[in-house]
Amino acid sequence: MTGETTGGPAPAALGGLDGGTARRRYATVSFLFWLPIGMSIATGVLLFTERGMGLAAIAAFYAVHSLTAAAMELPTGGLSDVIGRRPVLALAGLLNLTAFTLIGLGAAGWAIALGMGLMGLARALSSGPAEAWYVDTVHAHAGPDADLRTGLARGSSATSAALALGTLISGGLPWLLGLAPGVGEWPAGATGGLVIPLSVPALLGALVAGVFVLYVLGALPEPPRPRTTLRRVAGGVPAAITAGLRLGARDALIRRILLTASAAGAALAALELLTPGRAAALMGTAESGALVFAHLACAGFLLSALGSQLAPLVARITGSSERAVLASLGLMALGLALLGLTAHSMSPLATTVAVTGYGLVYLGLGAAGPNENDLLHRRVDASGRATALSVQSLSLQLVAAGAGLGAGVLPPGPLPWLLAATAVLAGALLWVRRTTPAARLPEAPRRPDAPGLPDAGPVTADAAP
């Protein structure tokens, strides 16, 4: 990976976009991609339950999503570094369109599993290109020392806002359809039971995914890349994978970031799998539980957006991005512990404490992300930026898959929550000792058969964490 003092695309090649325009378009892309996913959050577990699936089967569906995303993270990150950000993002949108259609209409386990797998593939395709496009554009316009945290925070806030709005939609639509006599039953009768109130948000998400594809194709200019062939792409992607893996293996600062992403995966797996059931048990019905969970998740995502906006302030208060990550992870661990300690009670006091814990997890998660990625982007350059982001996402997805399966088979109660809290606390402890100032990784020679990719050369290691 190289420094960026001399290279990088020229501003004209990126459509002459300034930093403000790039931030707005990056935020819009983030919003449109995550809005359909938000539309599946409040109803996902409950929809699968309504289709006759048990908790273990539902955990397996989510594991299909996470494992597919994990398996494809590095290949698709490398693909983006070879053929460009825009085509990879458009393909991700098309896959999401298909996935949400299958999830909304699928009554059989294989159809749901296929939809979750395609969604995982779309997640892998999207995990790095949009952010890499934004950083490339800002660096082309303002140089390698330009502020990144502000734009990264806005993109993270847009993601959280999309998830919040999508969750409200997904929780509210089935509830509203149930209020109107005959309206909720009509789609099921007309489609032989394929479309039920809980599946409507997923189908609406498929439409939004189509809008995302159109926006990406029209709003994200990028410099022309050298003409390439399938053989050259196939040869270039493994080089990007190798370079990404060496980043995690040899660079201590990046290794901390990857382990932190793993801890976040454990936390999110517990939240996504266990909270809908707690909400349904509290309310007594699936539809009412979906509505309550929608409001709870919306509040969580808004707190995540707030945390993202506060990320630069937290870094200034604590003295560095590293200390900001430590404080943010500590807040997440506290929130998960509160959820675990209240798992056996539905009293008003316990419910209030649990809701507070849920909010603390998302507030800490939002504050940690921009600071982690600010550190990451100062270690890598444009030729491998999407790959590095994919390695980060790979760490999250692998642990999320294992943690979700574990939470699905563990007895209900405090244990799954406390295990997730322990994982996040362990991630926080990695940041107690500060690293030496991060220098950019030395330039690696480029392969003639893999345009735009560095050869997998040596990587400078910091002190071990």
Short mmCIF file of C-alpha atoms in Angstrom, two decimals:
data_model
loop_
_atom_site.label_atom_id
_atom_site.label_comp_id
_atom_site.label_asym_id
_atom_site.label_seq_id
_atom_site.Cartn_x
_atom_site.Cartn_y
_atom_site.Cartn_z
CA MET A 1 0.00 0.00 0.00
CA THR A 2 1.29 3.44 -0.77
CA GLY A 3 1.19 7.00 0.34
CA GLU A 4 -0.83 9.48 -1.68
CA THR A 5 1.38 12.50 -1.88
CA THR A 6 1.90 12.19 -5.59
CA GLY A 7 -0.60 9.74 -7.02
CA GLY A 8 -4.37 9.47 -7.18
CA PRO A 9 -7.01 10.52 -9.65
CA ALA A 10 -7.23 14.11 -10.75
CA PRO A 11 -10.29 16.16 -9.75
CA ALA A 12 -11.39 16.47 -13.38
CA ALA A 13 -11.45 12.70 -13.70
CA LEU A 14 -13.92 12.60 -10.84
CA GLY A 15 -16.32 15.01 -12.46
CA GLY A 16 -14.76 18.08 -10.82
CA LEU A 17 -16.51 17.31 -7.54
CA ASP A 18 -15.52 19.32 -4.49
CA GLY A 19 -15.47 17.95 -0.96
CA GLY A 20 -18.98 19.16 -0.09
CA THR A 21 -20.57 17.58 -3.16
CA ALA A 22 -18.70 14.35 -2.54
CA ARG A 23 -19.96 14.27 1.06
CA ARG A 24 -23.56 14.79 -0.03
CA ARG A 25 -23.43 12.10 -2.69
CA TYR A 26 -21.68 9.67 -0.37
CA ALA A 27 -24.34 10.29 2.28
CA THR A 28 -27.12 9.78 -0.30
CA VAL A 29 -25.64 6.51 -1.53
CA SER A 30 -25.28 5.31 2.05
CA PHE A 31 -28.90 6.25 2.80
CA LEU A 32 -30.35 4.53 -0.28
CA PHE A 33 -28.37 1.33 0.22
CA TRP A 34 -29.30 0.88 3.88
CA LEU A 35 -32.94 2.00 3.71
CA PRO A 36 -34.16 -1.37 2.32
CA ILE A 37 -32.11 -3.20 4.95
CA GLY A 38 -33.81 -1.10 7.60
CA MET A 39 -37.14 -2.14 6.13
CA SER A 40 -36.32 -5.76 6.95
CA ILE A 41 -35.06 -5.31 10.50
CA ALA A 42 -38.25 -4.99 12.53
CA THR A 43 -40.10 -7.72 10.63
CA GLY A 44 -37.30 -10.11 9.61
CA VAL A 45 -37.28 -12.49 12.57
CA LEU A 46 -41.04 -12.19 13.02
CA LEU A 47 -41.72 -12.80 9.31
CA PHE A 48 -39.65 -15.97 9.35
CA THR A 49 -41.44 -17.08 12.53
CA GLU A 50 -44.80 -16.47 10.83
CA ARG A 51 -43.59 -18.65 7.95
CA GLY A 52 -43.19 -21.50 10.47
CA MET A 53 -39.44 -21.29 11.13
CA GLY A 54 -37.96 -21.93 14.57
CA LEU A 55 -35.32 -19.79 16.26
CA ALA A 56 -32.50 -22.20 15.34
CA ALA A 57 -33.55 -22.09 11.66
CA ILE A 58 -33.78 -18.30 11.78
CA ALA A 59 -30.29 -18.13 13.28
CA ALA A 60 -29.13 -20.35 10.41
CA PHE A 61 -30.66 -17.93 7.86
CA TYR A 62 -28.73 -15.04 9.39
CA ALA A 63 -25.61 -17.21 9.44
CA VAL A 64 -26.05 -17.78 5.69
CA HIS A 65 -26.10 -14.00 5.27
CA SER A 66 -23.04 -13.44 7.44
CA LEU A 67 -21.00 -16.34 6.08
CA THR A 68 -21.74 -15.40 2.47
CA ALA A 69 -20.71 -11.83 3.16
CA ALA A 70 -17.57 -13.04 4.94
CA ALA A 71 -16.61 -15.46 2.17
CA MET A 72 -16.97 -12.79 -0.51
CA GLU A 73 -15.62 -9.74 1.34
CA LEU A 74 -12.05 -9.92 0.08
CA PRO A 75 -12.75 -11.05 -3.49
CA THR A 76 -15.36 -8.32 -3.99
CA GLY A 77 -13.20 -5.67 -2.32
CA GLY A 78 -10.40 -6.57 -4.69
CA LEU A 79 -12.84 -6.48 -7.60
CA SER A 80 -13.75 -2.90 -6.75
CA ASP A 81 -10.09 -1.91 -6.69
CA VAL A 82 -9.67 -3.41 -10.19
CA ILE A 83 -12.79 -2.52 -12.19
CA GLY A 84 -14.09 0.49 -10.26
CA ARG A 85 -16.42 1.49 -7.45
CA ARG A 86 -19.53 2.31 -9.49
CA PRO A 87 -20.13 -1.03 -11.30
CA VAL A 88 -19.61 -3.00 -8.09
CA LEU A 89 -22.10 -0.82 -6.20
CA ALA A 90 -24.67 -1.14 -9.00
CA LEU A 91 -24.34 -4.92 -8.91
CA ALA A 92 -24.86 -4.83 -5.13
CA GLY A 93 -28.11 -2.96 -5.66
CA LEU A 94 -29.36 -5.47 -8.21
CA LEU A 95 -28.58 -8.34 -5.85
CA ASN A 96 -30.47 -6.61 -3.05
CA LEU A 97 -33.47 -6.12 -5.33
CA THR A 98 -33.55 -9.88 -5.97
CA ALA A 99 -32.87 -10.76 -2.33
CA PHE A 100 -35.68 -8.66 -0.89
CA THR A 101 -38.10 -10.05 -3.45
CA LEU A 102 -37.23 -13.60 -2.42
CA ILE A 103 -37.47 -12.80 1.29
CA GLY A 104 -40.79 -11.03 0.86
CA LEU A 105 -42.37 -13.80 -1.20
CA GLY A 106 -40.50 -16.90 0.00
CA ALA A 107 -42.50 -19.34 2.08
CA ALA A 108 -39.97 -22.18 1.87
CA GLY A 109 -36.72 -22.34 3.79
CA TRP A 110 -34.59 -22.64 0.66
CA ALA A 111 -36.04 -19.41 -0.80
CA ILE A 112 -35.39 -17.51 2.41
CA ALA A 113 -31.87 -18.92 2.64
CA LEU A 114 -31.18 -17.95 -0.98
CA GLY A 115 -32.47 -14.43 -0.37
CA MET A 116 -30.30 -14.07 2.73
CA GLY A 117 -27.30 -15.36 0.81
CA LEU A 118 -27.83 -12.83 -1.99
CA MET A 119 -28.21 -10.09 0.59
CA GLY A 120 -24.93 -11.19 2.12
CA LEU A 121 -23.25 -11.04 -1.29
CA ALA A 122 -24.66 -7.55 -1.83
CA ARG A 123 -23.35 -6.54 1.60
CA ALA A 124 -19.89 -7.79 0.65
CA LEU A 125 -19.96 -5.89 -2.64
CA SER A 126 -21.02 -2.66 -0.96
CA SER A 127 -18.81 -2.73 2.13
CA GLY A 128 -15.95 -0.72 0.66
CA PRO A 129 -16.62 0.90 -2.74
CA ALA A 130 -18.81 3.85 -1.65
CA GLU A 131 -16.49 4.92 1.14
CA ALA A 132 -13.46 4.33 -1.09
CA TRP A 133 -15.07 6.52 -3.79
CA TYR A 134 -15.62 9.30 -1.26
CA VAL A 135 -12.05 9.20 0.08
CA ASP A 136 -10.60 9.03 -3.44
CA THR A 137 -12.64 12.08 -4.44
CA VAL A 138 -11.72 14.14 -1.38
CA HIS A 139 -8.04 13.30 -1.75
CA ALA A 140 -8.13 14.21 -5.45
CA HIS A 141 -9.67 17.59 -4.63
CA ALA A 142 -7.89 18.54 -1.38
CA GLY A 143 -4.88 16.26 -1.02
CA PRO A 144 -4.03 13.32 1.23
CA ASP A 145 -4.15 15.40 4.44
CA ALA A 146 -7.76 16.50 3.92
CA ASP A 147 -10.20 16.01 6.78
CA LEU A 148 -12.02 12.69 6.42
CA ARG A 149 -13.78 12.32 9.76
CA THR A 150 -16.51 14.84 8.92
CA GLY A 151 -17.54 13.10 5.70
CA LEU A 152 -17.22 9.63 7.20
CA ALA A 153 -19.38 10.75 10.12
CA ARG A 154 -22.04 12.10 7.74
CA GLY A 155 -22.06 8.87 5.77
CA SER A 156 -22.39 6.89 8.97
CA SER A 157 -25.18 9.21 10.13
CA ALA A 158 -26.98 8.78 6.80
CA THR A 159 -26.72 5.02 7.21
CA SER A 160 -28.17 5.21 10.70
CA ALA A 161 -30.95 7.55 9.57
CA ALA A 162 -31.85 5.14 6.75
CA LEU A 163 -31.96 2.23 9.15
CA ALA A 164 -34.08 4.24 11.57
CA LEU A 165 -36.59 5.31 8.92
CA GLY A 166 -36.65 1.86 7.34
CA THR A 167 -37.27 0.24 10.70
CA LEU A 168 -40.16 2.57 11.44
CA ILE A 169 -41.66 1.75 8.04
CA SER A 170 -41.24 -1.98 8.50
CA GLY A 171 -42.75 -1.92 11.97
CA GLY A 172 -45.57 0.44 11.13
CA LEU A 173 -46.80 -0.98 7.83
CA PRO A 174 -47.87 -4.44 9.12
CA TRP A 175 -49.52 -2.80 12.12
CA LEU A 176 -51.43 -0.34 9.93
CA LEU A 177 -52.49 -3.11 7.54
CA GLY A 178 -53.81 -5.06 10.51
CA LEU A 179 -55.96 -2.12 11.62
CA ALA A 180 -57.91 -1.92 8.36
CA PRO A 181 -60.52 -4.70 8.21
CA GLY A 182 -59.88 -7.01 5.28
CA VAL A 183 -56.90 -5.04 3.95
CA GLY A 184 -54.32 -7.21 5.67
CA GLU A 185 -55.96 -10.43 4.51
CA TRP A 186 -56.48 -9.38 0.90
CA PRO A 187 -52.84 -9.69 -0.29
CA ALA A 188 -52.55 -13.14 1.28
CA GLY A 189 -55.76 -14.30 -0.36
CA ALA A 190 -54.80 -12.89 -3.74
CA THR A 191 -51.30 -14.42 -3.71
CA GLY A 192 -52.00 -17.77 -2.08
CA GLY A 193 -50.39 -16.68 1.18
CA LEU A 194 -47.15 -15.41 -0.36
CA VAL A 195 -47.75 -11.74 0.53
CA ILE A 196 -48.71 -11.16 4.15
CA PRO A 197 -48.55 -7.90 6.12
CA LEU A 198 -45.12 -8.76 7.55
CA SER A 199 -43.69 -9.28 4.05
CA VAL A 200 -44.80 -5.93 2.58
CA PRO A 201 -41.77 -3.97 3.91
CA ALA A 202 -39.33 -6.37 2.22
CA LEU A 203 -41.10 -5.94 -1.12
CA LEU A 204 -41.03 -2.17 -0.72
CA GLY A 205 -37.31 -2.50 0.01
CA ALA A 206 -36.83 -4.17 -3.36
CA LEU A 207 -38.21 -1.04 -5.05
CA VAL A 208 -35.81 1.21 -3.13
CA ALA A 209 -32.92 -1.04 -4.17
CA GLY A 210 -33.82 -0.27 -7.80
CA VAL A 211 -33.66 3.47 -7.06
CA PHE A 212 -30.23 2.94 -5.50
CA VAL A 213 -28.93 1.35 -8.72
CA LEU A 214 -30.11 4.29 -10.82
CA TYR A 215 -28.55 6.85 -8.47
CA VAL A 216 -25.19 5.08 -8.37
CA LEU A 217 -24.99 4.94 -12.15
CA GLY A 218 -25.79 8.63 -12.50
CA ALA A 219 -24.11 10.33 -9.53
CA LEU A 220 -20.75 8.66 -8.85
CA PRO A 221 -18.21 9.66 -11.52
CA GLU A 222 -14.80 8.05 -11.28
CA PRO A 223 -11.68 8.15 -13.41
CA PRO A 224 -11.47 5.76 -16.35
CA ARG A 225 -9.51 2.66 -15.52
CA PRO A 226 -7.20 0.84 -17.90
CA ARG A 227 -8.98 -1.49 -20.28
CA THR A 228 -8.97 -4.91 -18.79
CA THR A 229 -10.09 -8.46 -19.50
CA LEU A 230 -11.65 -11.19 -17.39
CA ARG A 231 -8.25 -12.88 -17.17
CA ARG A 232 -6.55 -9.73 -15.91
CA VAL A 233 -9.34 -9.09 -13.41
CA ALA A 234 -9.07 -12.67 -12.15
CA GLY A 235 -5.33 -12.20 -11.80
CA GLY A 236 -5.64 -8.84 -10.06
CA VAL A 237 -8.20 -9.74 -7.43
CA PRO A 238 -6.01 -12.36 -5.65
CA ALA A 239 -3.24 -9.77 -5.44
CA ALA A 240 -5.63 -7.39 -3.68
CA ILE A 241 -6.74 -10.17 -1.34
CA THR A 242 -3.15 -10.99 -0.46
CA ALA A 243 -2.36 -7.34 0.20
CA GLY A 244 -5.46 -7.01 2.41
CA LEU A 245 -4.62 -10.09 4.44
CA ARG A 246 -1.06 -8.86 4.95
CA LEU A 247 -2.44 -5.62 6.29
CA GLY A 248 -4.22 -7.44 9.09
CA ALA A 249 -1.36 -9.83 9.73
CA ARG A 250 1.54 -7.36 9.89
CA ASP A 251 0.20 -3.95 10.86
CA ALA A 252 -0.64 -3.64 14.56
CA LEU A 253 -2.91 -0.61 14.26
CA ILE A 254 -4.99 -2.19 11.52
CA ARG A 255 -5.06 -5.44 13.50
CA ARG A 256 -6.67 -3.56 16.38
CA ILE A 257 -9.26 -2.13 14.02
CA LEU A 258 -10.09 -5.60 12.70
CA LEU A 259 -10.43 -7.08 16.18
CA THR A 260 -12.65 -4.16 17.14
CA ALA A 261 -14.87 -4.92 14.14
CA SER A 262 -15.09 -8.52 15.35
CA ALA A 263 -16.27 -7.34 18.77
CA ALA A 264 -18.92 -5.15 17.09
CA GLY A 265 -20.07 -8.21 15.13
CA ALA A 266 -20.72 -10.12 18.35
CA ALA A 267 -22.72 -7.19 19.75
CA LEU A 268 -24.84 -6.73 16.63
CA ALA A 269 -25.57 -10.45 16.33
CA ALA A 270 -26.99 -10.49 19.86
CA LEU A 271 -29.05 -7.35 19.28
CA GLU A 272 -30.52 -8.43 15.95
CA LEU A 273 -31.41 -11.97 17.01
CA LEU A 274 -32.61 -11.54 20.58
CA THR A 275 -34.27 -8.12 20.79
CA PRO A 276 -37.28 -8.82 18.48
CA GLY A 277 -38.26 -11.81 20.60
CA ARG A 278 -38.02 -9.79 23.79
CA ALA A 279 -40.26 -7.11 22.26
CA ALA A 280 -42.83 -9.68 21.09
CA ALA A 281 -42.84 -11.38 24.50
CA LEU A 282 -43.39 -8.00 26.17
CA MET A 283 -46.34 -7.11 23.91
CA GLY A 284 -47.88 -10.57 23.46
CA THR A 285 -48.26 -10.61 19.64
CA ALA A 286 -45.85 -10.60 16.70
CA GLU A 287 -47.35 -7.52 15.02
CA SER A 288 -47.35 -5.45 18.22
CA GLY A 289 -43.86 -6.70 18.99
CA ALA A 290 -42.70 -5.63 15.54
CA LEU A 291 -44.10 -2.14 16.10
CA VAL A 292 -42.41 -1.80 19.51
CA PHE A 293 -39.13 -3.15 18.16
CA ALA A 294 -39.37 -0.76 15.20
CA HIS A 295 -39.53 2.22 17.53
CA LEU A 296 -36.74 0.81 19.69
CA ALA A 297 -34.51 0.11 16.68
CA CYS A 298 -35.30 3.54 15.24
CA ALA A 299 -34.18 5.15 18.48
CA GLY A 300 -31.05 3.01 18.43
CA PHE A 301 -30.15 4.02 14.90
CA LEU A 302 -30.78 7.68 15.66
CA LEU A 303 -28.46 7.37 18.65
CA SER A 304 -25.92 5.74 16.34
CA ALA A 305 -26.26 8.72 14.00
CA LEU A 306 -25.78 11.05 16.96
CA GLY A 307 -22.71 9.09 18.01
CA SER A 308 -21.29 9.40 14.50
CA GLN A 309 -21.81 13.15 14.51
CA LEU A 310 -20.12 13.36 17.91
CA ALA A 311 -17.15 11.22 16.80
CA PRO A 312 -14.86 14.17 15.94
CA LEU A 313 -15.77 15.84 19.26
CA VAL A 314 -15.09 12.63 21.20
CA ALA A 315 -11.68 12.40 19.53
CA ARG A 316 -10.87 15.98 20.53
CA ILE A 317 -12.03 15.46 24.12
CA THR A 318 -10.15 12.20 24.59
CA GLY A 319 -7.07 13.44 22.75
CA SER A 320 -6.97 11.04 19.78
CA SER A 321 -9.02 8.75 17.58
CA GLU A 322 -7.58 5.78 19.47
CA ARG A 323 -8.81 7.01 22.85
CA ALA A 324 -12.17 7.81 21.29
CA VAL A 325 -12.52 4.18 20.16
CA LEU A 326 -11.65 2.99 23.68
CA ALA A 327 -14.32 5.19 25.26
CA SER A 328 -16.93 4.22 22.66
CA LEU A 329 -16.38 0.49 23.10
CA GLY A 330 -16.58 0.87 26.87
CA LEU A 331 -20.01 2.46 26.43
CA MET A 332 -21.11 -0.46 24.23
CA ALA A 333 -19.95 -3.04 26.78
CA LEU A 334 -21.90 -1.26 29.52
CA GLY A 335 -25.07 -1.28 27.40
CA LEU A 336 -24.81 -5.01 26.64
CA ALA A 337 -24.25 -5.75 30.33
CA LEU A 338 -27.44 -3.86 31.21
CA LEU A 339 -29.37 -5.89 28.61
CA GLY A 340 -28.03 -9.11 30.11
CA LEU A 341 -28.80 -8.20 33.70
CA THR A 342 -32.46 -7.46 32.80
CA ALA A 343 -33.04 -10.47 30.53
CA HIS A 344 -35.20 -12.39 33.04
CA SER A 345 -37.52 -9.54 34.00
CA MET A 346 -40.23 -7.54 32.25
CA SER A 347 -40.92 -5.13 35.09
CA PRO A 348 -41.11 -1.45 34.22
CA LEU A 349 -37.76 -0.79 35.91
CA ALA A 350 -36.02 -3.67 34.13
CA THR A 351 -37.52 -2.64 30.80
CA THR A 352 -36.30 0.93 31.29
CA VAL A 353 -32.80 -0.28 32.13
CA ALA A 354 -32.81 -2.62 29.10
CA VAL A 355 -33.89 0.18 26.76
CA THR A 356 -31.15 2.39 28.18
CA GLY A 357 -28.60 -0.37 27.57
CA TYR A 358 -29.82 -0.82 24.01
CA GLY A 359 -29.36 2.89 23.36
CA LEU A 360 -25.87 2.94 24.87
CA VAL A 361 -24.76 0.15 22.54
CA TYR A 362 -25.77 2.11 19.46
CA LEU A 363 -24.44 5.43 20.74
CA GLY A 364 -21.03 3.83 21.34
CA LEU A 365 -21.11 2.01 18.01
CA GLY A 366 -21.79 5.25 16.14
CA ALA A 367 -19.00 7.14 17.89
CA ALA A 368 -16.44 4.37 17.31
CA GLY A 369 -16.89 3.92 13.55
CA PRO A 370 -15.64 7.23 12.08
CA ASN A 371 -12.64 7.26 14.42
CA GLU A 372 -11.67 3.70 13.49
CA ASN A 373 -11.96 4.44 9.79
CA ASP A 374 -10.06 7.70 10.08
CA LEU A 375 -7.15 5.64 11.43
CA LEU A 376 -7.61 3.05 8.69
CA HIS A 377 -7.64 5.50 5.77
CA ARG A 378 -4.44 7.12 6.98
CA ARG A 379 -2.72 3.74 6.66
CA VAL A 380 -3.78 2.75 3.13
CA ASP A 381 -4.07 4.41 -0.27
CA ALA A 382 -6.56 4.40 -3.12
CA SER A 383 -5.16 1.28 -4.77
CA GLY A 384 -6.19 -0.93 -1.86
CA ARG A 385 -8.71 1.13 0.09
CA ALA A 386 -11.80 -0.94 -0.77
CA THR A 387 -9.88 -4.14 -0.01
CA ALA A 388 -8.88 -2.84 3.43
CA LEU A 389 -12.50 -1.94 4.17
CA SER A 390 -13.54 -5.42 3.05
CA VAL A 391 -11.06 -7.00 5.46
CA GLN A 392 -12.66 -4.93 8.21
CA SER A 393 -16.15 -6.02 7.21
CA LEU A 394 -14.96 -9.62 6.93
CA SER A 395 -13.90 -9.54 10.57
CA LEU A 396 -17.33 -8.29 11.60
CA GLN A 397 -19.28 -10.78 9.49
CA LEU A 398 -17.35 -13.87 10.57
CA VAL A 399 -17.80 -13.18 14.25
CA ALA A 400 -21.43 -12.11 13.73
CA ALA A 401 -22.18 -15.45 12.08
CA GLY A 402 -20.63 -17.46 14.90
CA ALA A 403 -22.13 -15.29 17.62
CA GLY A 404 -25.58 -15.49 16.03
CA LEU A 405 -25.46 -19.27 15.85
CA GLY A 406 -24.27 -19.41 19.44
CA ALA A 407 -27.01 -17.08 20.65
CA GLY A 408 -29.59 -19.20 18.83
CA VAL A 409 -28.68 -22.39 20.70
CA LEU A 410 -27.81 -20.93 24.12
CA PRO A 411 -30.58 -20.95 26.74
CA PRO A 412 -32.56 -17.69 26.84
CA GLY A 413 -31.48 -15.30 29.52
CA PRO A 414 -28.45 -13.22 30.49
CA LEU A 415 -25.73 -15.52 29.08
CA PRO A 416 -25.84 -14.53 25.38
CA TRP A 417 -25.87 -10.83 26.29
CA LEU A 418 -23.04 -11.11 28.79
CA LEU A 419 -20.88 -13.06 26.35
CA ALA A 420 -21.35 -10.28 23.79
CA ALA A 421 -20.48 -7.70 26.47
CA THR A 422 -17.30 -9.62 27.28
CA ALA A 423 -16.28 -9.65 23.61
CA VAL A 424 -16.75 -5.89 23.31
CA LEU A 425 -14.89 -5.24 26.55
CA ALA A 426 -11.99 -7.33 25.25
CA GLY A 427 -12.00 -5.20 22.09
CA ALA A 428 -11.92 -2.03 24.20
CA LEU A 429 -8.91 -3.23 26.18
CA LEU A 430 -6.90 -3.43 22.96
CA TRP A 431 -6.91 0.38 22.84
CA VAL A 432 -5.68 0.98 26.38
CA ARG A 433 -2.06 1.19 25.25
CA ARG A 434 -1.39 3.76 22.54
CA THR A 435 0.49 2.83 19.40
CA THR A 436 3.29 4.82 17.87
CA PRO A 437 2.11 7.49 15.38
CA ALA A 438 0.84 5.76 12.25
CA ALA A 439 3.07 6.26 9.24
CA ARG A 440 1.79 5.41 5.80
CA LEU A 441 2.72 2.01 4.56
CA PRO A 442 5.62 1.93 2.08
CA GLU A 443 4.91 1.96 -1.60
CA ALA A 444 4.65 -1.44 -3.23
CA PRO A 445 5.42 -2.10 -6.91
CA ARG A 446 2.49 -2.47 -9.26
CA ARG A 447 1.85 -5.56 -11.32
CA PRO A 448 1.49 -4.96 -15.04
CA ASP A 449 -1.25 -7.57 -15.28
CA ALA A 450 -3.29 -6.10 -12.42
CA PRO A 451 -3.93 -2.42 -13.13
CA GLY A 452 -4.65 -0.29 -10.12
CA LEU A 453 -3.51 -2.93 -7.61
CA PRO A 454 -0.31 -2.97 -5.64
CA ASP A 455 1.73 -6.11 -5.62
CA ALA A 456 1.65 -7.85 -2.27
CA GLY A 457 4.90 -6.41 -1.03
CA PRO A 458 6.20 -6.12 2.51
CA VAL A 459 4.18 -4.23 5.06
CA THR A 460 5.62 -2.24 7.95
CA ALA A 461 4.54 -3.49 11.36
CA ASP A 462 3.95 -1.34 14.41
CA ALA A 463 4.44 -2.54 17.93
CA ALA A 464 2.18 -5.44 18.81
CA PRO A 465 -1.08 -4.53 20.55
#
